Amino acid sequence: MSTDEGARAWLRRHGAEQIAHPGGNLYAHLCRVSERLAVLGCGSDVQVAGLTHAVYGTDGFDLALLDRADRAVLRDLVGADAEELVYLYGACDRERSWRKLAQTGQVFDRFAHQVRTPDAAQLRSLVDLSIVNELDVIEQDPAVADRHGTYFRDLFASWAPLASEPVIRDAQRVLRP
């Protein structure tokens, strides 16, 4: 069984199909995010992180499928690099991190209550995953774009130097004014 197949089976066993989320359920959202990351040329670690990005809960979706104390479970399932990205994504305090991310390169870890400075590759992966996640939510719930489109256009434009070019082009396409 591939890492992707194993992660999908794990998510289904842990109830992701029963958790409501824009566009149906959490499992469908996670699959769409992973598949979009693949289409946009992101690496396999980023794709599987996209598939499992909400496992520890997020600043915008505070429901965890796995306790952070059990990080080894996810690490064994998806690999160390993907798990680290999932942790960083879940830990990111968006209010304290997102607007200044391009200037500082720092993420405030809401779990550990400390600032983290990911390396350039991790930062790109985090930004790509964050953008693709929000694009999926926007496409599944157009009211999000109506309420927050300008914010996301400005935010993602500020992240352009950090993000993969195909991800930024996709964001520009989806968030066209």
Tab-separated table of C-alpha atoms in Angstrom, residues 36 45 48 54 66 77 80-81 86 93 111 121-122 145:
chain	number	residue	atom	x	y	z
A	36	ARG	CA	-4.577	19.988	-6.266
A	45	ASP	CA	5.740	14.995	0.870
A	48	VAL	CA	0.616	13.708	1.605
A	54	ALA	CA	-5.893	18.811	9.565
A	66	LEU	CA	-4.859	12.655	16.490
A	77	LEU	CA	2.311	6.819	8.320
A	80	ALA	CA	9.103	12.712	8.950
A	81	ASP	CA	9.106	15.628	6.473
A	86	VAL	CA	1.393	18.889	9.066
A	93	ASP	CA	-1.302	30.922	14.674
A	111	PHE	CA	0.735	24.723	20.473
A	121	ALA	CA	11.863	24.743	1.619
A	122	GLN	CA	9.561	24.240	4.628
A	145	ALA	CA	-14.699	34.647	-1.294
